[in-house]
JSON list of C-alpha atoms in Angstrom, two decimals:
[
{"chain": "O", "resi": 1, "resn": "MET", "atom": "CA", "xyz": [209.38, 195.72, 95.94]},
{"chain": "O", "resi": 2, "resn": "SER", "atom": "CA", "xyz": [210.49, 192.71, 93.96]},
{"chain": "O", "resi": 3, "resn": "GLN", "atom": "CA", "xyz": [214.08, 192.45, 92.82]},
{"chain": "O", "resi": 4, "resn": "SER", "atom": "CA", "xyz": [212.98, 192.83, 89.19]},
{"chain": "O", "resi": 5, "resn": "GLU", "atom": "CA", "xyz": [210.84, 195.92, 89.80]},
{"chain": "O", "resi": 6, "resn": "PRO", "atom": "CA", "xyz": [212.53, 199.33, 89.36]},
{"chain": "O", "resi": 7, "resn": "GLU", "atom": "CA", "xyz": [212.60, 201.94, 92.13]},
{"chain": "O", "resi": 8, "resn": "ASN", "atom": "CA", "xyz": [210.42, 204.17, 89.94]},
{"chain": "O", "resi": 9, "resn": "ALA", "atom": "CA", "xyz": [207.77, 201.49, 89.31]},
{"chain": "O", "resi": 10, "resn": "LEU", "atom": "CA", "xyz": [204.88, 203.80, 90.30]},
{"chain": "O", "resi": 11, "resn": "LYS", "atom": "CA", "xyz": [206.28, 206.99, 88.81]},
{"chain": "O", "resi": 12, "resn": "SER", "atom": "CA", "xyz": [204.36, 208.77, 86.06]},
{"chain": "O", "resi": 13, "resn": "GLU", "atom": "CA", "xyz": [204.13, 212.26, 84.66]},
{"chain": "O", "resi": 14, "resn": "ARG", "atom": "CA", "xyz": [201.32, 213.17, 87.03]},
{"chain": "O", "resi": 15, "resn": "SER", "atom": "CA", "xyz": [202.76, 211.41, 90.10]},
{"chain": "O", "resi": 16, "resn": "ARG", "atom": "CA", "xyz": [206.24, 212.88, 89.67]},
{"chain": "O", "resi": 17, "resn": "LEU", "atom": "CA", "xyz": [207.08, 215.47, 92.35]},
{"chain": "O", "resi": 18, "resn": "ARG", "atom": "CA", "xyz": [207.95, 218.83, 90.81]},
{"chain": "O", "resi": 19, "resn": "ARG", "atom": "CA", "xyz": [208.95, 220.53, 94.07]},
{"chain": "O", "resi": 20, "resn": "ALA", "atom": "CA", "xyz": [210.99, 218.99, 96.89]},
{"chain": "O", "resi": 21, "resn": "HIS", "atom": "CA", "xyz": [211.54, 216.07, 94.54]},
{"chain": "O", "resi": 22, "resn": "GLU", "atom": "CA", "xyz": [214.15, 214.63, 96.90]},
{"chain": "O", "resi": 23, "resn": "ARG", "atom": "CA", "xyz": [211.29, 213.66, 99.23]},
{"chain": "O", "resi": 24, "resn": "GLY", "atom": "CA", "xyz": [209.57, 211.54, 96.59]},
{"chain": "O", "resi": 25, "resn": "LEU", "atom": "CA", "xyz": [209.66, 207.74, 96.56]},
{"chain": "O", "resi": 26, "resn": "TYR", "atom": "CA", "xyz": [208.09, 205.65, 93.83]},
{"chain": "O", "resi": 27, "resn": "ASP", "atom": "CA", "xyz": [208.69, 202.08, 94.98]},
{"chain": "O", "resi": 28, "resn": "ARG", "atom": "CA", "xyz": [205.99, 199.83, 96.39]},
{"chain": "O", "resi": 29, "resn": "GLY", "atom": "CA", "xyz": [207.80, 199.29, 99.69]},
{"chain": "O", "resi": 30, "resn": "ALA", "atom": "CA", "xyz": [207.65, 202.98, 100.62]},
{"chain": "O", "resi": 31, "resn": "VAL", "atom": "CA", "xyz": [204.06, 203.36, 99.43]},
{"chain": "O", "resi": 32, "resn": "TYR", "atom": "CA", "xyz": [202.88, 200.23, 101.25]},
{"chain": "O", "resi": 33, "resn": "GLN", "atom": "CA", "xyz": [204.47, 201.34, 104.53]},
{"chain": "O", "resi": 34, "resn": "VAL", "atom": "CA", "xyz": [202.37, 204.51, 104.54]},
{"chain": "O", "resi": 35, "resn": "LEU", "atom": "CA", "xyz": [199.16, 202.78, 103.45]},
{"chain": "O", "resi": 36, "resn": "ASP", "atom": "CA", "xyz": [199.61, 200.18, 106.18]},
{"chain": "O", "resi": 37, "resn": "ALA", "atom": "CA", "xyz": [200.41, 202.79, 108.83]},
{"chain": "O", "resi": 38, "resn": "LEU", "atom": "CA", "xyz": [197.06, 204.61, 108.81]},
{"chain": "O", "resi": 39, "resn": "PRO", "atom": "CA", "xyz": [193.65, 203.33, 107.71]},
{"chain": "O", "resi": 40, "resn": "LEU", "atom": "CA", "xyz": [192.13, 206.81, 107.14]},
{"chain": "O", "resi": 41, "resn": "ALA", "atom": "CA", "xyz": [192.20, 207.90, 103.49]},
{"chain": "O", "resi": 42, "resn": "HIS", "atom": "CA", "xyz": [190.74, 210.72, 101.43]},
{"chain": "O", "resi": 43, "resn": "ILE", "atom": "CA", "xyz": [189.54, 209.91, 97.93]},
{"chain": "O", "resi": 44, "resn": "GLY", "atom": "CA", "xyz": [189.04, 212.55, 95.27]},
{"chain": "O", "resi": 45, "resn": "TYR", "atom": "CA", "xyz": [186.42, 211.91, 92.58]},
{"chain": "O", "resi": 46, "resn": "GLN", "atom": "CA", "xyz": [183.88, 213.64, 90.35]},
{"chain": "O", "resi": 47, "resn": "LEU", "atom": "CA", "xyz": [180.21, 213.82, 91.39]},
{"chain": "O", "resi": 48, "resn": "ASP", "atom": "CA", "xyz": [177.85, 215.36, 88.86]},
{"chain": "O", "resi": 49, "resn": "GLY", "atom": "CA", "xyz": [180.77, 217.26, 87.36]},
{"chain": "O", "resi": 50, "resn": "ALA", "atom": "CA", "xyz": [181.92, 218.68, 90.70]},
{"chain": "O", "resi": 51, "resn": "THR", "atom": "CA", "xyz": [185.14, 217.70, 92.44]},
{"chain": "O", "resi": 52, "resn": "SER", "atom": "CA", "xyz": [184.47, 215.96, 95.75]},
{"chain": "O", "resi": 53, "resn": "VAL", "atom": "CA", "xyz": [186.55, 214.25, 98.44]},
{"chain": "O", "resi": 54, "resn": "LEU", "atom": "CA", "xyz": [185.42, 211.29, 100.54]},
{"chain": "O", "resi": 55, "resn": "PRO", "atom": "CA", "xyz": [187.13, 210.47, 103.86]},
{"chain": "O", "resi": 56, "resn": "THR", "atom": "CA", "xyz": [186.95, 206.73, 104.45]},
{"chain": "O", "resi": 57, "resn": "LEU", "atom": "CA", "xyz": [188.89, 203.74, 105.75]},
{"chain": "O", "resi": 58, "resn": "GLN", "atom": "CA", "xyz": [191.26, 201.98, 103.40]},
{"chain": "O", "resi": 59, "resn": "TRP", "atom": "CA", "xyz": [193.20, 198.74, 103.62]},
{"chain": "O", "resi": 60, "resn": "ARG", "atom": "CA", "xyz": [195.68, 197.01, 101.37]},
{"chain": "O", "resi": 61, "resn": "GLU", "atom": "CA", "xyz": [195.60, 193.47, 100.06]},
{"chain": "O", "resi": 62, "resn": "GLY", "atom": "CA", "xyz": [198.70, 192.75, 98.01]},
{"chain": "O", "resi": 63, "resn": "ASP", "atom": "CA", "xyz": [198.94, 195.20, 95.12]},
{"chain": "O", "resi": 64, "resn": "HIS", "atom": "CA", "xyz": [195.41, 196.62, 95.55]},
{"chain": "O", "resi": 65, "resn": "VAL", "atom": "CA", "xyz": [193.96, 199.19, 97.93]},
{"chain": "O", "resi": 66, "resn": "TYR", "atom": "CA", "xyz": [190.35, 198.70, 99.08]},
{"chain": "O", "resi": 67, "resn": "TRP", "atom": "CA", "xyz": [187.57, 200.81, 100.59]},
{"chain": "O", "resi": 68, "resn": "HIS", "atom": "CA", "xyz": [183.89, 200.23, 101.25]},
{"chain": "O", "resi": 69, "resn": "GLY", "atom": "CA", "xyz": [180.66, 202.13, 101.71]},
{"chain": "O", "resi": 70, "resn": "SER", "atom": "CA", "xyz": [176.91, 201.89, 101.42]},
{"chain": "O", "resi": 71, "resn": "ALA", "atom": "CA", "xyz": [175.66, 200.37, 98.18]},
{"chain": "O", "resi": 72, "resn": "ALA", "atom": "CA", "xyz": [173.25, 203.33, 98.05]},
{"chain": "O", "resi": 73, "resn": "SER", "atom": "CA", "xyz": [176.02, 205.93, 98.42]},
{"chain": "O", "resi": 74, "resn": "ARG", "atom": "CA", "xyz": [176.20, 208.50, 95.63]},
{"chain": "O", "resi": 75, "resn": "ALA", "atom": "CA", "xyz": [179.94, 208.78, 96.17]},
{"chain": "O", "resi": 76, "resn": "ILE", "atom": "CA", "xyz": [180.52, 205.04, 95.82]},
{"chain": "O", "resi": 77, "resn": "ARG", "atom": "CA", "xyz": [178.36, 204.87, 92.68]},
{"chain": "O", "resi": 78, "resn": "ALA", "atom": "CA", "xyz": [180.23, 207.83, 91.17]},
{"chain": "O", "resi": 79, "resn": "MET", "atom": "CA", "xyz": [183.61, 206.21, 91.83]},
{"chain": "O", "resi": 80, "resn": "GLU", "atom": "CA", "xyz": [182.80, 202.86, 90.24]},
{"chain": "O", "resi": 81, "resn": "GLY", "atom": "CA", "xyz": [184.72, 202.56, 86.97]},
{"chain": "O", "resi": 82, "resn": "ALA", "atom": "CA", "xyz": [185.99, 206.14, 87.27]},
{"chain": "O", "resi": 83, "resn": "GLU", "atom": "CA", "xyz": [189.38, 207.74, 87.77]},
{"chain": "O", "resi": 84, "resn": "VAL", "atom": "CA", "xyz": [190.04, 208.58, 91.42]},
{"chain": "O", "resi": 85, "resn": "CYS", "atom": "CA", "xyz": [192.89, 209.94, 93.52]},
{"chain": "O", "resi": 86, "resn": "LEU", "atom": "CA", "xyz": [193.49, 208.35, 96.94]},
{"chain": "O", "resi": 87, "resn": "THR", "atom": "CA", "xyz": [195.68, 209.94, 99.61]},
{"chain": "O", "resi": 88, "resn": "VAL", "atom": "CA", "xyz": [196.88, 208.90, 103.06]},
{"chain": "O", "resi": 89, "resn": "THR", "atom": "CA", "xyz": [198.89, 211.23, 105.33]},
{"chain": "O", "resi": 90, "resn": "CYS", "atom": "CA", "xyz": [200.57, 210.64, 108.69]},
{"chain": "O", "resi": 91, "resn": "MET", "atom": "CA", "xyz": [201.74, 213.75, 110.55]},
{"chain": "O", "resi": 92, "resn": "ASP", "atom": "CA", "xyz": [204.83, 213.05, 112.66]},
{"chain": "O", "resi": 93, "resn": "GLY", "atom": "CA", "xyz": [205.75, 216.46, 114.05]},
{"chain": "O", "resi": 94, "resn": "TYR", "atom": "CA", "xyz": [205.86, 220.23, 113.80]},
{"chain": "O", "resi": 95, "resn": "VAL", "atom": "CA", "xyz": [209.18, 221.58, 112.53]},
{"chain": "O", "resi": 96, "resn": "LEU", "atom": "CA", "xyz": [210.12, 224.97, 114.01]},
{"chain": "O", "resi": 97, "resn": "ALA", "atom": "CA", "xyz": [212.81, 226.86, 112.15]},
{"chain": "O", "resi": 98, "resn": "ARG", "atom": "CA", "xyz": [214.57, 230.16, 112.79]},
{"chain": "O", "resi": 99, "resn": "SER", "atom": "CA", "xyz": [212.34, 231.92, 110.27]},
{"chain": "O", "resi": 100, "resn": "ALA", "atom": "CA", "xyz": [208.63, 231.60, 109.58]},
{"chain": "O", "resi": 101, "resn": "PHE", "atom": "CA", "xyz": [209.42, 230.77, 105.96]},
{"chain": "O", "resi": 102, "resn": "HIS", "atom": "CA", "xyz": [211.20, 227.52, 106.86]},
{"chain": "O", "resi": 103, "resn": "HIS", "atom": "CA", "xyz": [208.67, 226.19, 109.36]},
{"chain": "O", "resi": 104, "resn": "SER", "atom": "CA", "xyz": [207.35, 222.84, 108.21]},
{"chain": "O", "resi": 105, "resn": "VAL", "atom": "CA", "xyz": [205.95, 219.49, 109.34]},
{"chain": "O", "resi": 106, "resn": "ASN", "atom": "CA", "xyz": [207.43, 216.02, 109.38]},
{"chain": "O", "resi": 107, "resn": "PHE", "atom": "CA", "xyz": [205.06, 213.68, 107.60]},
{"chain": "O", "resi": 108, "resn": "ARG", "atom": "CA", "xyz": [204.62, 210.53, 105.53]},
{"chain": "O", "resi": 109, "resn": "SER", "atom": "CA", "xyz": [202.12, 210.63, 102.70]},
{"chain": "O", "resi": 110, "resn": "VAL", "atom": "CA", "xyz": [200.96, 208.67, 99.68]},
{"chain": "O", "resi": 111, "resn": "MET", "atom": "CA", "xyz": [199.03, 209.76, 96.61]},
{"chain": "O", "resi": 112, "resn": "LEU", "atom": "CA", "xyz": [197.70, 207.11, 94.24]},
{"chain": "O", "resi": 113, "resn": "PHE", "atom": "CA", "xyz": [195.93, 207.44, 90.90]},
{"chain": "O", "resi": 114, "resn": "GLY", "atom": "CA", "xyz": [193.81, 204.80, 89.20]},
{"chain": "O", "resi": 115, "resn": "THR", "atom": "CA", "xyz": [190.40, 203.46, 88.26]},
{"chain": "O", "resi": 116, "resn": "ALA", "atom": "CA", "xyz": [188.09, 202.22, 91.01]},
{"chain": "O", "resi": 117, "resn": "GLU", "atom": "CA", "xyz": [186.79, 198.70, 90.45]},
{"chain": "O", "resi": 118, "resn": "LYS", "atom": "CA", "xyz": [183.67, 197.30, 92.11]},
{"chain": "O", "resi": 119, "resn": "VAL", "atom": "CA", "xyz": [184.06, 193.86, 93.71]},
{"chain": "O", "resi": 120, "resn": "THR", "atom": "CA", "xyz": [180.92, 191.96, 92.73]},
{"chain": "O", "resi": 121, "resn": "ASP", "atom": "CA", "xyz": [181.72, 188.40, 93.80]},
{"chain": "O", "resi": 122, "resn": "GLU", "atom": "CA", "xyz": [179.96, 187.91, 97.13]},
{"chain": "O", "resi": 123, "resn": "ASP", "atom": "CA", "xyz": [182.54, 185.49, 98.54]},
{"chain": "O", "resi": 124, "resn": "ALA", "atom": "CA", "xyz": [185.42, 187.77, 97.58]},
{"chain": "O", "resi": 125, "resn": "LYS", "atom": "CA", "xyz": [183.59, 190.75, 99.09]},
{"chain": "O", "resi": 126, "resn": "ALA", "atom": "CA", "xyz": [182.98, 188.92, 102.38]},
{"chain": "O", "resi": 127, "resn": "ALA", "atom": "CA", "xyz": [186.62, 187.81, 102.53]},
{"chain": "O", "resi": 128, "resn": "SER", "atom": "CA", "xyz": [187.87, 191.36, 101.99]},
{"chain": "O", "resi": 129, "resn": "LEU", "atom": "CA", "xyz": [185.55, 192.81, 104.63]},
{"chain": "O", "resi": 130, "resn": "LYS", "atom": "CA", "xyz": [186.90, 190.21, 107.06]},
{"chain": "O", "resi": 131, "resn": "THR", "atom": "CA", "xyz": [190.42, 191.30, 106.12]},
{"chain": "O", "resi": 132, "resn": "MET", "atom": "CA", "xyz": [189.50, 194.93, 106.87]},
{"chain": "O", "resi": 133, "resn": "VAL", "atom": "CA", "xyz": [188.05, 194.15, 110.29]},
{"chain": "O", "resi": 134, "resn": "ASP", "atom": "CA", "xyz": [190.91, 191.88, 111.32]},
{"chain": "O", "resi": 135, "resn": "HIS", "atom": "CA", "xyz": [193.49, 194.36, 110.00]},
{"chain": "O", "resi": 136, "resn": "ILE", "atom": "CA", "xyz": [192.16, 197.13, 112.25]},
{"chain": "O", "resi": 137, "resn": "PHE", "atom": "CA", "xyz": [190.87, 194.92, 115.09]},
{"chain": "O", "resi": 138, "resn": "PRO", "atom": "CA", "xyz": [193.00, 191.73, 115.04]},
{"chain": "O", "resi": 139, "resn": "GLY", "atom": "CA", "xyz": [190.97, 188.67, 115.95]},
{"chain": "O", "resi": 140, "resn": "ARG", "atom": "CA", "xyz": [187.61, 190.44, 116.22]},
{"chain": "O", "resi": 141, "resn": "TRP", "atom": "CA", "xyz": [185.77, 189.07, 113.14]},
{"chain": "O", "resi": 142, "resn": "ASP", "atom": "CA", "xyz": [185.42, 185.55, 114.55]},
{"chain": "O", "resi": 143, "resn": "ALA", "atom": "CA", "xyz": [183.95, 186.95, 117.78]},
{"chain": "O", "resi": 144, "resn": "LEU", "atom": "CA", "xyz": [181.14, 188.81, 115.99]},
{"chain": "O", "resi": 145, "resn": "ARG", "atom": "CA", "xyz": [177.69, 187.82, 114.83]},
{"chain": "O", "resi": 146, "resn": "PRO", "atom": "CA", "xyz": [178.06, 186.57, 111.25]},
{"chain": "O", "resi": 147, "resn": "MET", "atom": "CA", "xyz": [177.29, 189.11, 108.56]},
{"chain": "O", "resi": 148, "resn": "THR", "atom": "CA", "xyz": [173.89, 188.56, 106.99]},
{"chain": "O", "resi": 149, "resn": "ARG", "atom": "CA", "xyz": [173.24, 188.29, 103.25]},
{"chain": "O", "resi": 150, "resn": "GLN", "atom": "CA", "xyz": [171.27, 191.55, 103.41]},
{"chain": "O", "resi": 151, "resn": "GLU", "atom": "CA", "xyz": [174.15, 193.37, 105.14]},
{"chain": "O", "resi": 152, "resn": "LEU", "atom": "CA", "xyz": [176.56, 192.08, 102.51]},
{"chain": "O", "resi": 153, "resn": "LYS", "atom": "CA", "xyz": [174.22, 193.23, 99.74]},
{"chain": "O", "resi": 154, "resn": "ALA", "atom": "CA", "xyz": [173.94, 196.69, 101.34]},
{"chain": "O", "resi": 155, "resn": "THR", "atom": "CA", "xyz": [177.74, 197.08, 101.41]},
{"chain": "O", "resi": 156, "resn": "ALA", "atom": "CA", "xyz": [179.66, 198.13, 98.32]},
{"chain": "O", "resi": 157, "resn": "LEU", "atom": "CA", "xyz": [183.34, 197.28, 98.01]},
{"chain": "O", "resi": 158, "resn": "LEU", "atom": "CA", "xyz": [185.71, 199.12, 95.71]},
{"chain": "O", "resi": 159, "resn": "ARG", "atom": "CA", "xyz": [189.35, 198.48, 95.00]},
{"chain": "O", "resi": 160, "resn": "MET", "atom": "CA", "xyz": [192.11, 200.04, 92.91]},
{"chain": "O", "resi": 161, "resn": "PRO", "atom": "CA", "xyz": [195.31, 198.50, 91.58]},
{"chain": "O", "resi": 162, "resn": "ILE", "atom": "CA", "xyz": [198.41, 200.20, 92.95]},
{"chain": "O", "resi": 163, "resn": "GLU", "atom": "CA", "xyz": [200.12, 201.08, 89.69]},
{"chain": "O", "resi": 164, "resn": "GLU", "atom": "CA", "xyz": [200.66, 204.86, 89.68]},
{"chain": "O", "resi": 165, "resn": "GLY", "atom": "CA", "xyz": [201.55, 207.19, 92.51]},
{"chain": "O", "resi": 166, "resn": "ALA", "atom": "CA", "xyz": [204.20, 208.31, 94.95]},
{"chain": "O", "resi": 167, "resn": "ALA", "atom": "CA", "xyz": [205.14, 208.47, 98.60]},
{"chain": "O", "resi": 168, "resn": "LYS", "atom": "CA", "xyz": [206.37, 211.79, 99.96]},
{"chain": "O", "resi": 169, "resn": "ILE", "atom": "CA", "xyz": [208.24, 211.88, 103.24]},
{"chain": "O", "resi": 170, "resn": "ARG", "atom": "CA", "xyz": [209.83, 214.63, 105.34]},
{"chain": "O", "resi": 171, "resn": "SER", "atom": "CA", "xyz": [211.78, 213.87, 108.50]},
{"chain": "O", "resi": 172, "resn": "GLY", "atom": "CA", "xyz": [214.49, 215.42, 110.63]},
{"chain": "O", "resi": 173, "resn": "PRO", "atom": "CA", "xyz": [215.30, 218.93, 111.92]},
{"chain": "O", "resi": 174, "resn": "PRO", "atom": "CA", "xyz": [214.53, 222.26, 110.24]},
{"chain": "O", "resi": 175, "resn": "LYS", "atom": "CA", "xyz": [216.53, 223.38, 107.25]},
{"chain": "O", "resi": 176, "resn": "ASP", "atom": "CA", "xyz": [217.35, 227.06, 107.70]},
{"chain": "O", "resi": 177, "resn": "ASP", "atom": "CA", "xyz": [219.23, 229.56, 105.58]},
{"chain": "O", "resi": 178, "resn": "GLU", "atom": "CA", "xyz": [222.92, 229.22, 106.39]},
{"chain": "O", "resi": 179, "resn": "GLU", "atom": "CA", "xyz": [223.23, 232.68, 107.91]},
{"chain": "O", "resi": 180, "resn": "ASP", "atom": "CA", "xyz": [220.26, 232.08, 110.23]},
{"chain": "O", "resi": 181, "resn": "TYR", "atom": "CA", "xyz": [222.05, 229.33, 112.17]},
{"chain": "O", "resi": 182, "resn": "ALA", "atom": "CA", "xyz": [223.96, 232.10, 113.99]},
{"chain": "O", "resi": 183, "resn": "LEU", "atom": "CA", "xyz": [220.73, 233.62, 115.38]},
{"chain": "O", "resi": 184, "resn": "PRO", "atom": "CA", "xyz": [219.86, 233.04, 119.09]},
{"chain": "O", "resi": 185, "resn": "ILE", "atom": "CA", "xyz": [216.47, 231.52, 118.20]},
{"chain": "O", "resi": 186, "resn": "TRP", "atom": "CA", "xyz": [215.34, 228.09, 119.39]},
{"chain": "O", "resi": 187, "resn": "ALA", "atom": "CA", "xyz": [214.63, 225.67, 116.57]},
{"chain": "O", "resi": 188, "resn": "GLY", "atom": "CA", "xyz": [213.72, 222.01, 116.55]},
{"chain": "O", "resi": 189, "resn": "VAL", "atom": "CA", "xyz": [210.94, 219.47, 116.20]},
{"chain": "O", "resi": 190, "resn": "VAL", "atom": "CA", "xyz": [207.81, 218.89, 118.28]},
{"chain": "O", "resi": 191, "resn": "PRO", "atom": "CA", "xyz": [207.01, 215.20, 117.66]},
{"chain": "O", "resi": 192, "resn": "MET", "atom": "CA", "xyz": [203.41, 214.08, 117.44]},
{"chain": "O", "resi": 193, "resn": "ALA", "atom": "CA", "xyz": [201.71, 210.70, 117.31]},
{"chain": "O", "resi": 194, "resn": "MET", "atom": "CA", "xyz": [198.21, 209.27, 117.32]},
{"chain": "O", "resi": 195, "resn": "GLU", "atom": "CA", "xyz": [197.44, 207.01, 120.24]},
{"chain": "O", "resi": 196, "resn": "LEU", "atom": "CA", "xyz": [194.66, 204.73, 121.35]},
{"chain": "O", "resi": 197, "resn": "LYS", "atom": "CA", "xyz": [193.02, 205.43, 124.69]},
{"chain": "O", "resi": 198, "resn": "PRO", "atom": "CA", "xyz": [191.73, 202.74, 127.10]},
{"chain": "O", "resi": 199, "resn": "PRO", "atom": "CA", "xyz": [188.53, 201.07, 125.80]},
{"chain": "O", "resi": 200, "resn": "GLN", "atom": "CA", "xyz": [185.20, 202.36, 127.11]},
{"chain": "O", "resi": 201, "resn": "SER", "atom": "CA", "xyz": [182.46, 199.77, 127.52]},
{"chain": "O", "resi": 202, "resn": "ASP", "atom": "CA", "xyz": [179.06, 200.29, 125.92]},
{"chain": "O", "resi": 203, "resn": "PRO", "atom": "CA", "xyz": [176.50, 200.96, 128.71]},
{"chain": "O", "resi": 204, "resn": "ALA", "atom": "CA", "xyz": [174.20, 198.56, 126.87]},
{"chain": "O", "resi": 205, "resn": "ASN", "atom": "CA", "xyz": [176.58, 195.61, 127.30]},
{"chain": "O", "resi": 206, "resn": "LEU", "atom": "CA", "xyz": [175.00, 192.61, 128.96]},
{"chain": "O", "resi": 207, "resn": "GLU", "atom": "CA", "xyz": [175.99, 192.15, 132.57]},
{"chain": "O", "resi": 208, "resn": "GLY", "atom": "CA", "xyz": [179.02, 189.91, 132.92]},
{"chain": "O", "resi": 209, "resn": "VAL", "atom": "CA", "xyz": [180.28, 190.37, 129.35]},
{"chain": "O", "resi": 210, "resn": "ALA", "atom": "CA", "xyz": [184.03, 190.71, 129.70]},
{"chain": "O", "resi": 211, "resn": "MET", "atom": "CA", "xyz": [186.30, 192.87, 127.59]},
{"chain": "O", "resi": 212, "resn": "PRO", "atom": "CA", "xyz": [187.84, 190.58, 124.91]},
{"chain": "O", "resi": 213, "resn": "ASP", "atom": "CA", "xyz": [191.53, 189.74, 124.94]},
{"chain": "O", "resi": 214, "resn": "HIS", "atom": "CA", "xyz": [191.92, 190.81, 121.30]},
{"chain": "O", "resi": 215, "resn": "LEU", "atom": "CA", "xyz": [191.50, 194.47, 122.32]},
{"chain": "O", "resi": 216, "resn": "SER", "atom": "CA", "xyz": [195.07, 194.33, 123.60]},
{"chain": "O", "resi": 217, "resn": "ARG", "atom": "CA", "xyz": [196.26, 193.71, 120.01]},
{"chain": "O", "resi": 218, "resn": "ILE", "atom": "CA", "xyz": [194.62, 196.75, 118.44]},
{"chain": "O", "resi": 219, "resn": "ARG", "atom": "CA", "xyz": [197.13, 199.18, 116.94]},
{"chain": "O", "resi": 220, "resn": "ILE", "atom": "CA", "xyz": [196.98, 202.16, 114.60]},
{"chain": "O", "resi": 221, "resn": "GLY", "atom": "CA", "xyz": [198.25, 200.61, 111.39]}
]
């Protein structure tokens, strides 16, 4: 967040939290941290008048969020130039309270609203796809066979300016009713985290092809 930008820069009537409003954050710093933490997003859109949701990978470049798909995809075609809602959620733990009512989860989430724009410039598209690959797999793009013109043509790239939305975050122990703290019931948090397992080589690898050093730099987010 720049010094001149207000804390509520992304706040709007539809992004404003009505319940648990104390968990809401509307500054770019909070939103960007969640977007950068997990590449998996879900995008809500309209397809032939029906509400649909597409799970896909997202990545951020500056003040825009990007995603890609097949140029022949009905979902991608329906999103182009249309209003969409993009969400990213990281679950950090189960929260066990002294009553069922106050059980919860610790999480970090983002919801963004905006119009999906198609990136049509071929050079800009190729540069963004490189950014995606190197964001998830640092250093891998330069080790790959170059993308062909036909592959680039078959790939559609959409982006959305980050102008309206909110981050919602819950952390810490359970919040019970005051009288329930005297009950002899265990309460607390069961932390959770996604992790990467050791790489498994493709059986079709050529003999003698070594695992690349850049695999050691892969992280989630």
